[in-house]
Coordinates of C-alpha atoms in Angstrom, one line a residue:
M1 CA 0.1 0.1 0.1
A2 CA 1.6 3.4 -0.8
K3 CA 2.1 5.8 1.7
D4 CA 0.6 9.2 1.8
K5 CA 2.3 12.1 0.8
V6 CA 3.5 15.1 3.0
M7 CA 2.9 18.7 1.5
Y8 CA 3.4 22.1 3.4
V9 CA 0.5 24.7 2.8
C10 CA 0.9 28.4 3.6
D11 CA -2.0 29.1 6.1
Q12 CA -2.2 32.8 5.1
C13 CA -2.6 32.3 1.2
G14 CA -2.7 28.6 0.7
K15 CA 0.5 28.2 -1.4
E16 CA 1.6 24.8 -1.6
S17 CA 5.1 23.3 -1.1
S18 CA 7.0 20.0 -1.1
Q19 CA 9.3 21.2 1.8
W20 CA 8.9 23.5 4.7
I21 CA 9.8 27.0 3.9
G22 CA 10.4 29.7 6.9
R23 CA 9.0 32.6 4.8
C24 CA 6.2 32.3 2.2
P25 CA 7.3 33.2 -1.4
A26 CA 3.9 34.4 -2.3
C27 CA 2.5 36.4 0.6
G28 CA 5.6 37.0 2.5
A29 CA 4.3 35.5 5.8
W30 CA 6.7 33.9 8.2
N31 CA 6.3 30.3 9.9
S32 CA 3.0 29.9 8.1
F33 CA 3.5 26.6 6.3
K34 CA 1.6 23.7 7.9
E35 CA 2.1 20.0 7.5
I36 CA -0.6 18.1 5.7
R37 CA -0.9 14.6 4.6
V38 CA -2.4 13.9 0.9
P39 CA -3.6 10.5 0.2
S40 CA -1.6 8.8 -2.5
T41 CA -4.4 8.4 -4.7
A42 CA -6.6 11.6 -5.3
P43 CA -10.1 11.3 -4.4
S44 CA -12.4 10.8 -7.5
P45 CA -15.1 13.6 -8.0
S46 CA -17.7 11.3 -6.6
K47 CA -15.9 11.2 -3.2
V48 CA -15.8 15.0 -3.0
P49 CA -18.4 16.0 -0.3
A50 CA -21.6 17.2 -1.6
A51 CA -25.2 17.4 -0.6
R52 CA -27.5 14.7 -1.7
G53 CA -29.7 14.9 -4.5
I54 CA -27.7 17.6 -6.3
T55 CA -26.3 16.9 -9.6
P56 CA -23.6 19.3 -11.2
R57 CA -24.7 21.5 -13.9
E58 CA -23.5 21.5 -17.3
S59 CA -21.4 24.5 -18.5
H60 CA -21.9 26.2 -21.7
V61 CA -20.2 29.1 -23.3
K62 CA -22.5 32.1 -23.8
P63 CA -22.1 35.6 -25.1
L64 CA -22.3 38.1 -22.4
A65 CA -24.7 40.2 -24.1
S66 CA -27.1 37.5 -24.3
I67 CA -27.3 36.7 -20.5
Q68 CA -30.3 38.2 -19.0
A69 CA -29.6 39.7 -15.5
T70 CA -32.5 39.4 -13.1
A71 CA -32.3 41.1 -9.8
Q72 CA -33.1 38.3 -7.0
P73 CA -35.0 39.5 -4.0
R74 CA -32.7 39.6 -0.9
I75 CA -33.8 38.0 2.5
D76 CA -34.6 40.6 5.2
T77 CA -33.1 39.5 8.3
L78 CA -35.2 42.1 10.4
D79 CA -32.2 43.7 11.5
P80 CA -31.5 47.1 10.2
E81 CA -27.8 47.0 11.1
L82 CA -27.3 43.7 9.6
N83 CA -29.1 44.6 6.3
R84 CA -27.3 47.7 6.0
V85 CA -24.0 45.8 6.0
L86 CA -25.0 43.3 3.8
G87 CA -26.3 45.6 1.5
G88 CA -29.9 45.3 1.9
G89 CA -30.4 41.5 3.2
I90 CA -29.0 38.0 2.3
V91 CA -28.6 37.1 -1.3
P92 CA -30.1 33.6 -2.0
G93 CA -27.3 31.2 -2.7
S94 CA -24.7 33.5 -1.1
L95 CA -21.8 32.3 1.4
I96 CA -21.2 34.7 3.8
L97 CA -18.3 34.7 6.6
L98 CA -18.5 36.2 10.0
G99 CA -15.4 36.7 11.9
G100 CA -14.5 37.8 15.4
E101 CA -12.8 37.6 18.7
P102 CA -13.9 34.7 21.3
G103 CA -16.7 36.1 23.2
I104 CA -17.6 39.1 21.2
G105 CA -21.1 38.1 20.1
K106 CA -20.8 36.3 16.9
S107 CA -23.3 33.5 17.9
T108 CA -25.4 35.7 19.6
L109 CA -26.1 38.1 16.7
L110 CA -26.7 35.3 14.2
L111 CA -29.0 33.2 16.9
Q112 CA -31.3 35.9 17.7
T113 CA -31.3 37.0 14.2
V114 CA -32.6 33.5 12.8
M115 CA -34.9 33.3 15.7
R116 CA -37.0 36.2 14.5
L117 CA -37.2 34.6 10.9
R118 CA -40.6 33.4 11.5
E119 CA -41.4 32.9 7.9
L120 CA -38.1 31.3 6.9
K121 CA -37.2 27.7 7.5
V122 CA -33.6 27.8 9.3
L123 CA -30.9 25.3 10.2
Y124 CA -28.7 26.5 12.8
V125 CA -25.4 23.7 12.9
S126 CA -23.4 24.2 16.0
G127 CA -20.1 22.3 16.2
E128 CA -18.9 23.9 19.3
E129 CA -22.2 23.8 21.6
S130 CA -24.6 21.2 22.9
E131 CA -28.4 21.5 22.2
N132 CA -29.0 22.1 25.8
Q133 CA -26.5 25.4 25.8
L134 CA -28.1 26.6 22.5
K135 CA -31.7 26.1 23.9
L136 CA -30.5 28.0 27.4
R137 CA -28.9 31.1 25.3
A138 CA -32.1 31.2 23.0
D139 CA -34.3 31.6 26.1
R140 CA -32.1 34.1 27.4
L141 CA -32.2 36.1 24.1
M142 CA -35.8 35.6 23.6
E143 CA -36.8 36.7 27.3
G144 CA -34.8 39.7 27.3
Q145 CA -36.3 40.7 24.0
G146 CA -39.8 39.9 25.1
E147 CA -40.3 37.7 22.1
T148 CA -40.9 33.9 21.2
P149 CA -38.6 32.0 19.2
S150 CA -39.4 31.0 15.6
P151 CA -41.1 27.7 15.1
N152 CA -39.1 27.3 11.9
C153 CA -35.7 27.3 13.5
Y154 CA -34.2 24.0 13.5
V155 CA -30.8 23.0 15.6
L156 CA -28.2 20.5 14.6
C157 CA -25.3 19.7 16.7
E158 CA -23.0 17.9 14.1
T159 CA -19.1 18.4 13.1
S160 CA -19.5 15.9 10.0
L161 CA -20.0 17.7 6.6
E162 CA -21.5 14.7 5.3
Q163 CA -24.1 14.5 8.0
I164 CA -24.8 18.1 7.8
Y165 CA -25.7 17.6 4.0
E166 CA -27.8 14.6 4.7
Q167 CA -30.0 16.5 7.5
A168 CA -30.0 19.4 5.1
H169 CA -31.5 17.5 2.3
Q170 CA -34.3 15.9 4.5
L171 CA -35.2 19.5 6.0
A172 CA -34.7 21.6 2.9
P173 CA -33.9 24.9 5.0
Q174 CA -34.0 28.3 3.4
L175 CA -31.1 29.4 5.3
M176 CA -28.4 27.7 7.0
V177 CA -26.0 28.9 9.5
I178 CA -22.5 26.8 10.5
D179 CA -20.8 27.8 13.9
S180 CA -18.0 27.3 13.2
V181 CA -16.1 26.4 10.0
Q182 CA -13.1 25.4 12.0
A183 CA -15.2 23.1 13.8
I184 CA -16.5 21.0 10.9
S185 CA -14.6 18.3 8.9
S186 CA -15.2 16.0 5.8
E187 CA -14.4 12.2 5.9
T188 CA -12.7 12.6 2.5
G189 CA -9.6 14.4 4.4
D190 CA -7.4 12.7 6.7
A191 CA -6.3 16.2 8.5
F192 CA -7.7 17.4 11.9
P193 CA -10.5 19.9 11.9
G194 CA -9.6 23.4 11.6
S195 CA -6.5 22.8 9.6
P196 CA -5.7 24.5 6.5
S197 CA -6.5 21.8 4.1
Q198 CA -9.7 20.9 5.9
V199 CA -11.0 24.8 6.3
R200 CA -10.5 25.0 2.4
A201 CA -12.0 21.8 1.6
C202 CA -15.1 22.4 3.5
A203 CA -15.3 26.0 2.4
V204 CA -15.3 24.9 -1.3
S205 CA -17.9 22.4 -0.8
L206 CA -20.2 24.8 0.8
L207 CA -19.7 27.3 -1.7
H208 CA -20.9 24.5 -4.1
F209 CA -23.6 23.6 -2.0
A210 CA -25.2 27.0 -1.8
K211 CA -24.7 27.6 -5.5
E212 CA -26.2 24.8 -6.6
T213 CA -29.2 24.9 -4.2
G214 CA -29.7 28.5 -3.8
I215 CA -29.6 28.2 0.0
P216 CA -27.6 30.8 1.7
V217 CA -25.0 29.8 4.2
I218 CA -23.4 32.0 7.0
L219 CA -20.2 30.9 8.4
V220 CA -18.8 31.6 11.6
G221 CA -15.1 31.9 11.5
H222 CA -12.3 32.2 14.3
I223 CA -9.6 34.7 14.4
T224 CA -5.9 34.5 15.1
K225 CA -4.2 36.4 18.0
E226 CA -3.0 39.0 15.1
G227 CA -6.7 39.7 14.4
S228 CA -7.0 37.9 11.1
L229 CA -9.1 35.1 10.3
A230 CA -7.9 31.6 11.1
G231 CA -7.2 29.3 8.3
P232 CA -6.0 29.9 4.6
K233 CA -6.3 33.2 3.2
I234 CA -8.3 31.3 0.4
L235 CA -11.1 31.2 2.5
E236 CA -11.7 35.0 2.4
H237 CA -11.3 34.7 -1.6
I238 CA -13.9 31.8 -1.4
V239 CA -16.8 33.6 0.0
D240 CA -19.1 35.9 -1.1
A241 CA -19.1 38.2 1.8
V242 CA -16.7 38.8 4.8
L243 CA -18.1 40.5 8.1
Q244 CA -15.9 41.3 10.8
F245 CA -17.6 41.8 14.2
E246 CA -15.5 44.0 16.6
G247 CA -15.8 45.8 19.9
D248 CA -14.1 46.1 23.2
R249 CA -15.5 43.8 26.1
Q250 CA -14.9 46.6 28.6
H251 CA -17.6 48.5 26.6
F252 CA -21.2 47.7 25.7
Y253 CA -20.5 48.7 21.9
R254 CA -20.0 46.3 19.0
V255 CA -19.2 47.2 15.4
L256 CA -20.0 45.0 12.3
R257 CA -17.9 45.8 9.5
G258 CA -18.0 44.5 5.9
L259 CA -14.7 43.8 4.7
K260 CA -15.8 42.3 1.5
N261 CA -18.9 42.0 -0.3
R262 CA -19.9 41.0 -3.8
F263 CA -23.2 42.2 -3.5
G264 CA -23.2 45.6 -1.9
S265 CA -20.5 48.3 -0.7
T266 CA -18.0 47.5 1.8
D267 CA -18.5 51.1 3.2
E268 CA -21.2 50.5 5.6
L269 CA -21.0 49.8 9.4
G270 CA -23.4 48.5 11.8
L271 CA -23.4 49.7 15.6
Y272 CA -24.8 47.2 18.4
E273 CA -25.1 47.7 22.0
M274 CA -24.6 44.7 24.0
Y275 CA -26.8 44.2 27.1
S276 CA -28.0 41.1 28.9
G277 CA -30.7 40.2 26.7
G278 CA -28.4 40.2 23.5
L279 CA -27.4 42.5 20.9
R280 CA -29.5 45.7 20.3
P281 CA -29.3 47.6 16.9
V282 CA -28.2 51.5 17.6
T283 CA -30.1 53.6 14.9
N284 CA -28.6 56.9 16.2
P285 CA -25.0 56.3 17.5
S286 CA -23.8 59.7 17.8
E287 CA -26.5 60.3 20.6
L288 CA -25.3 57.2 22.6
L289 CA -21.3 58.2 22.2
L290 CA -21.6 61.8 23.1
S291 CA -21.9 62.0 27.2
R292 CA -23.6 65.6 27.1
N293 CA -22.3 66.1 30.5
S294 CA -18.7 67.4 29.8
D295 CA -19.7 71.1 29.8
G296 CA -16.9 73.0 31.7
M297 CA -14.6 70.1 31.5
S298 CA -11.1 70.5 29.9
G299 CA -9.4 67.9 27.5
V300 CA -12.7 67.2 25.7
A301 CA -13.6 67.8 22.1
V302 CA -16.2 66.5 19.7
A303 CA -15.1 65.4 16.4
S304 CA -17.4 64.6 13.3
A305 CA -16.1 61.4 12.0
I306 CA -16.9 59.0 9.3
E307 CA -16.7 55.3 9.8
G308 CA -17.6 53.6 6.7
A309 CA -20.4 55.4 5.0
R310 CA -22.1 56.8 8.3
P311 CA -21.4 60.1 10.1
L312 CA -20.5 59.7 13.8
L313 CA -19.9 62.4 16.4
I314 CA -17.3 61.3 18.7
E315 CA -15.8 62.4 22.0
T316 CA -12.2 62.7 22.0
Q317 CA -10.7 62.9 25.9
A318 CA -7.1 64.0 26.3
L319 CA -5.2 64.1 29.7
V320 CA -1.8 66.1 30.0
S321 CA 0.1 66.0 33.1
S322 CA 3.9 66.5 34.2
A323 CA 5.9 63.4 33.7
A324 CA 6.5 61.5 37.1
Y325 CA 9.4 59.8 35.6
G326 CA 12.2 60.5 33.3
T327 CA 10.3 59.5 30.1
P328 CA 7.0 61.2 29.4
Q329 CA 4.4 58.5 28.4
R330 CA 2.3 58.6 25.2
S331 CA -0.7 56.3 25.5
S332 CA -3.8 56.2 23.5
T333 CA -7.0 53.9 23.4
G334 CA -9.2 53.8 20.0
F335 CA -6.6 56.1 18.4
D336 CA -3.1 55.1 16.4
T337 CA -0.4 56.1 18.8
R338 CA 2.0 56.8 16.0
R339 CA -0.2 59.6 14.8
L340 CA -0.9 60.9 18.3
N341 CA 3.0 61.1 18.3
M342 CA 2.9 63.1 14.8
L343 CA 0.3 65.4 16.0
L344 CA 2.3 66.3 19.3
A345 CA 5.5 66.8 17.1
V346 CA 3.4 69.2 15.0
L347 CA 2.1 71.1 18.1
E348 CA 5.9 71.3 19.3
K349 CA 7.5 72.4 16.0
R350 CA 4.7 74.4 14.3
V351 CA 2.6 75.9 17.1
G352 CA 5.1 76.1 19.9
F353 CA 3.8 74.2 22.7
K354 CA 6.4 72.7 24.7
L355 CA 4.8 69.1 25.8
M356 CA 8.2 67.0 25.7
Q357 CA 8.3 66.6 29.5
K358 CA 4.6 66.0 29.7
D359 CA 2.4 62.8 29.9
V360 CA -0.3 62.7 27.1
F361 CA -3.0 60.3 27.4
L362 CA -6.0 60.2 24.7
N363 CA -9.0 58.2 24.8
I364 CA -11.9 57.9 22.3
A365 CA -15.0 57.5 24.2
G366 CA -17.1 54.4 23.7
G367 CA -14.7 52.1 23.1
L368 CA -14.5 52.7 19.3
H369 CA -11.4 52.3 17.4
V370 CA -11.4 55.2 14.9
S371 CA -9.0 55.4 11.6
D372 CA -10.7 58.7 10.1
T373 CA -7.9 61.3 9.8
A374 CA -10.5 64.1 10.4
I375 CA -10.4 63.6 13.9
D376 CA -6.6 65.1 14.0
L377 CA -7.8 68.5 14.8
S378 CA -10.1 67.3 17.7
V379 CA -7.2 65.3 19.0
I380 CA -5.0 68.6 18.9
V381 CA -7.8 70.5 20.6
A382 CA -8.2 68.4 23.3
V383 CA -4.6 68.0 24.1
L384 CA -4.0 71.6 24.2
S385 CA -7.4 72.3 26.3
S386 CA -5.9 69.9 28.9
N387 CA -2.7 71.3 28.8
V388 CA -3.9 75.0 29.7
D389 CA -7.0 73.7 31.7
N390 CA -9.2 75.6 29.5
P391 CA -12.5 73.9 28.6
I392 CA -14.0 74.1 25.0
L393 CA -17.6 75.1 24.4
A394 CA -19.7 72.0 24.4
S395 CA -21.9 73.7 21.4
T396 CA -18.4 73.2 19.2
C397 CA -17.9 70.5 16.9
L398 CA -14.4 70.1 14.8
A399 CA -13.6 68.1 11.8
G400 CA -10.1 68.6 10.0
E401 CA -7.0 66.6 8.8
V402 CA -3.9 68.3 10.5
G403 CA -0.5 68.1 8.0
L404 CA 3.1 68.2 9.1
S405 CA 3.5 71.8 8.2
G406 CA 0.4 72.7 10.6
E407 CA -2.2 73.2 8.0
I408 CA -5.7 72.0 7.9
R409 CA -6.2 69.7 5.0
P410 CA -9.6 69.1 3.6
V411 CA -11.7 66.1 4.3
T412 CA -14.2 63.7 2.2
R413 CA -18.2 64.1 3.0
I414 CA -18.1 67.4 4.8
S415 CA -21.7 67.7 4.0
Q416 CA -22.6 64.9 5.9
R417 CA -20.5 65.7 8.9
I418 CA -22.0 69.1 9.0
S419 CA -25.7 67.8 8.8
E420 CA -24.8 65.2 11.6
A421 CA -23.4 68.0 13.8
Q422 CA -26.5 70.0 13.2
R423 CA -28.8 67.2 14.1
Q424 CA -27.2 66.7 17.4
G425 CA -28.0 70.2 18.4
F426 CA -24.4 71.7 17.7
R427 CA -24.3 75.4 17.0
R428 CA -20.9 76.1 15.5
M429 CA -18.3 74.0 13.7
L430 CA -14.6 74.4 12.8
L431 CA -13.8 72.7 9.5
P432 CA -11.0 73.4 6.7
A433 CA -11.1 76.5 4.7
A434 CA -10.6 74.5 1.5
N435 CA -14.0 72.5 2.2
L436 CA -16.0 75.7 2.6
R437 CA -15.6 76.6 -1.0
G438 CA -17.5 73.9 -2.5
I439 CA -20.6 74.1 -0.4
D440 CA -23.6 76.4 0.2
A441 CA -23.1 77.5 4.0
N442 CA -26.6 79.2 4.0
K443 CA -28.4 75.8 3.6
F444 CA -27.1 74.9 7.1
K445 CA -28.4 76.2 10.4
I446 CA -24.9 75.5 12.2
T447 CA -22.2 78.4 12.1
L448 CA -19.3 77.4 10.1
I449 CA -16.0 78.5 10.8
P450 CA -13.3 77.9 8.0
V451 CA -9.5 77.6 9.4
G452 CA -6.5 76.9 7.5
K453 CA -3.9 76.4 10.2
V454 CA -3.8 74.9 13.7
E455 CA -3.1 78.4 15.1
D456 CA -6.3 79.7 13.5
A457 CA -8.4 77.1 15.2
L458 CA -6.6 77.7 18.4
R459 CA -7.3 81.3 18.2
H460 CA -10.8 80.7 17.6
L461 CA -11.3 78.3 20.4
F462 CA -9.1 79.8 23.3
S463 CA -8.9 83.5 22.6

């Protein structure tokens, strides 16, 4: 009997090699090659995992102009935030991957969503929890939301892909959820569940299942300690949509981002609030992220940011104090520390404020991590406000990117930022002078103050 062949596969991009390599030549990742065993005889097409009753379709060459494109009705998840990120709902026959840290609420989000779909027959496959655990969680979620679970929600605790297909053929669901893709395995492979070869084989098989049957499949994926999805990188290329569930466990807010979406935009963002009864969609995030009790407090500035395609008003908090030790500390939560160091250098070089012997701490309220450079101006203003112990008027909002020479550069979607600040009751807003040239300031009921340099903004706020 021939021995199995040993191969090495990169768990980041899926590149194969006959020997172990320290650095992947395709993606450049270090120590990413994992050993897998390949049977001496390749499995025939009949042994590839597939659902019962599904026959492969015949492929024919067609002119692109002769193909009639029809818009498929999407499945309404009854969750406005999830619908927003998916582009309007779930597309039939799509394969969706939902990733996030352990305990962030991935299973809670999917379970409470499928239990609301009373008109849809749903198969929830769990490879990590027992039926009793799922029932206890479902009762807690429905009791907290004052609802009753859907009678069309079916649960299957199974890790074998072939058994999942068998049950799906008998039940004929309209939506299937698999929690998680790293927990299931196929009998055609000899590797352990969660290995790159098993994850890739199961994902490809589930993709064929979704396309042939028209049943949408949602996969739950684990992430590594670096924050990327576990398994081969090809997993993200196989699926139709990749959703990332983020948040800080010390706060109640969770953010759902679309990293990839073949049926919609990746600029959308969903916001949830975690409470004892599950996850609650947040329709007005700016109202919850602003404390409204910071009037008269120094070191607090409100920025108008854009996360995805949604405008948010974010409270920037700074604390500047004398360094207790020889080396001053620079710490930030929810903001890039390297960009904070750059902004402090601009203050020292261009504005003349000496912060070399001061500890600077920065925090984005609400536990959000903001990457929008338009909050640079609010960061600088909050730092100076704390340094001179002079509060900023609570009715003031800011937006602007700060350059290395101290100029305030224009930002995108300025009309949306102004409208959000006006909707939340702010009376004046500092914005880049270049942005004011292309908009009609008379249509807004908020006072717009154009600034070209950091000195101009400080003169308006602290004069």
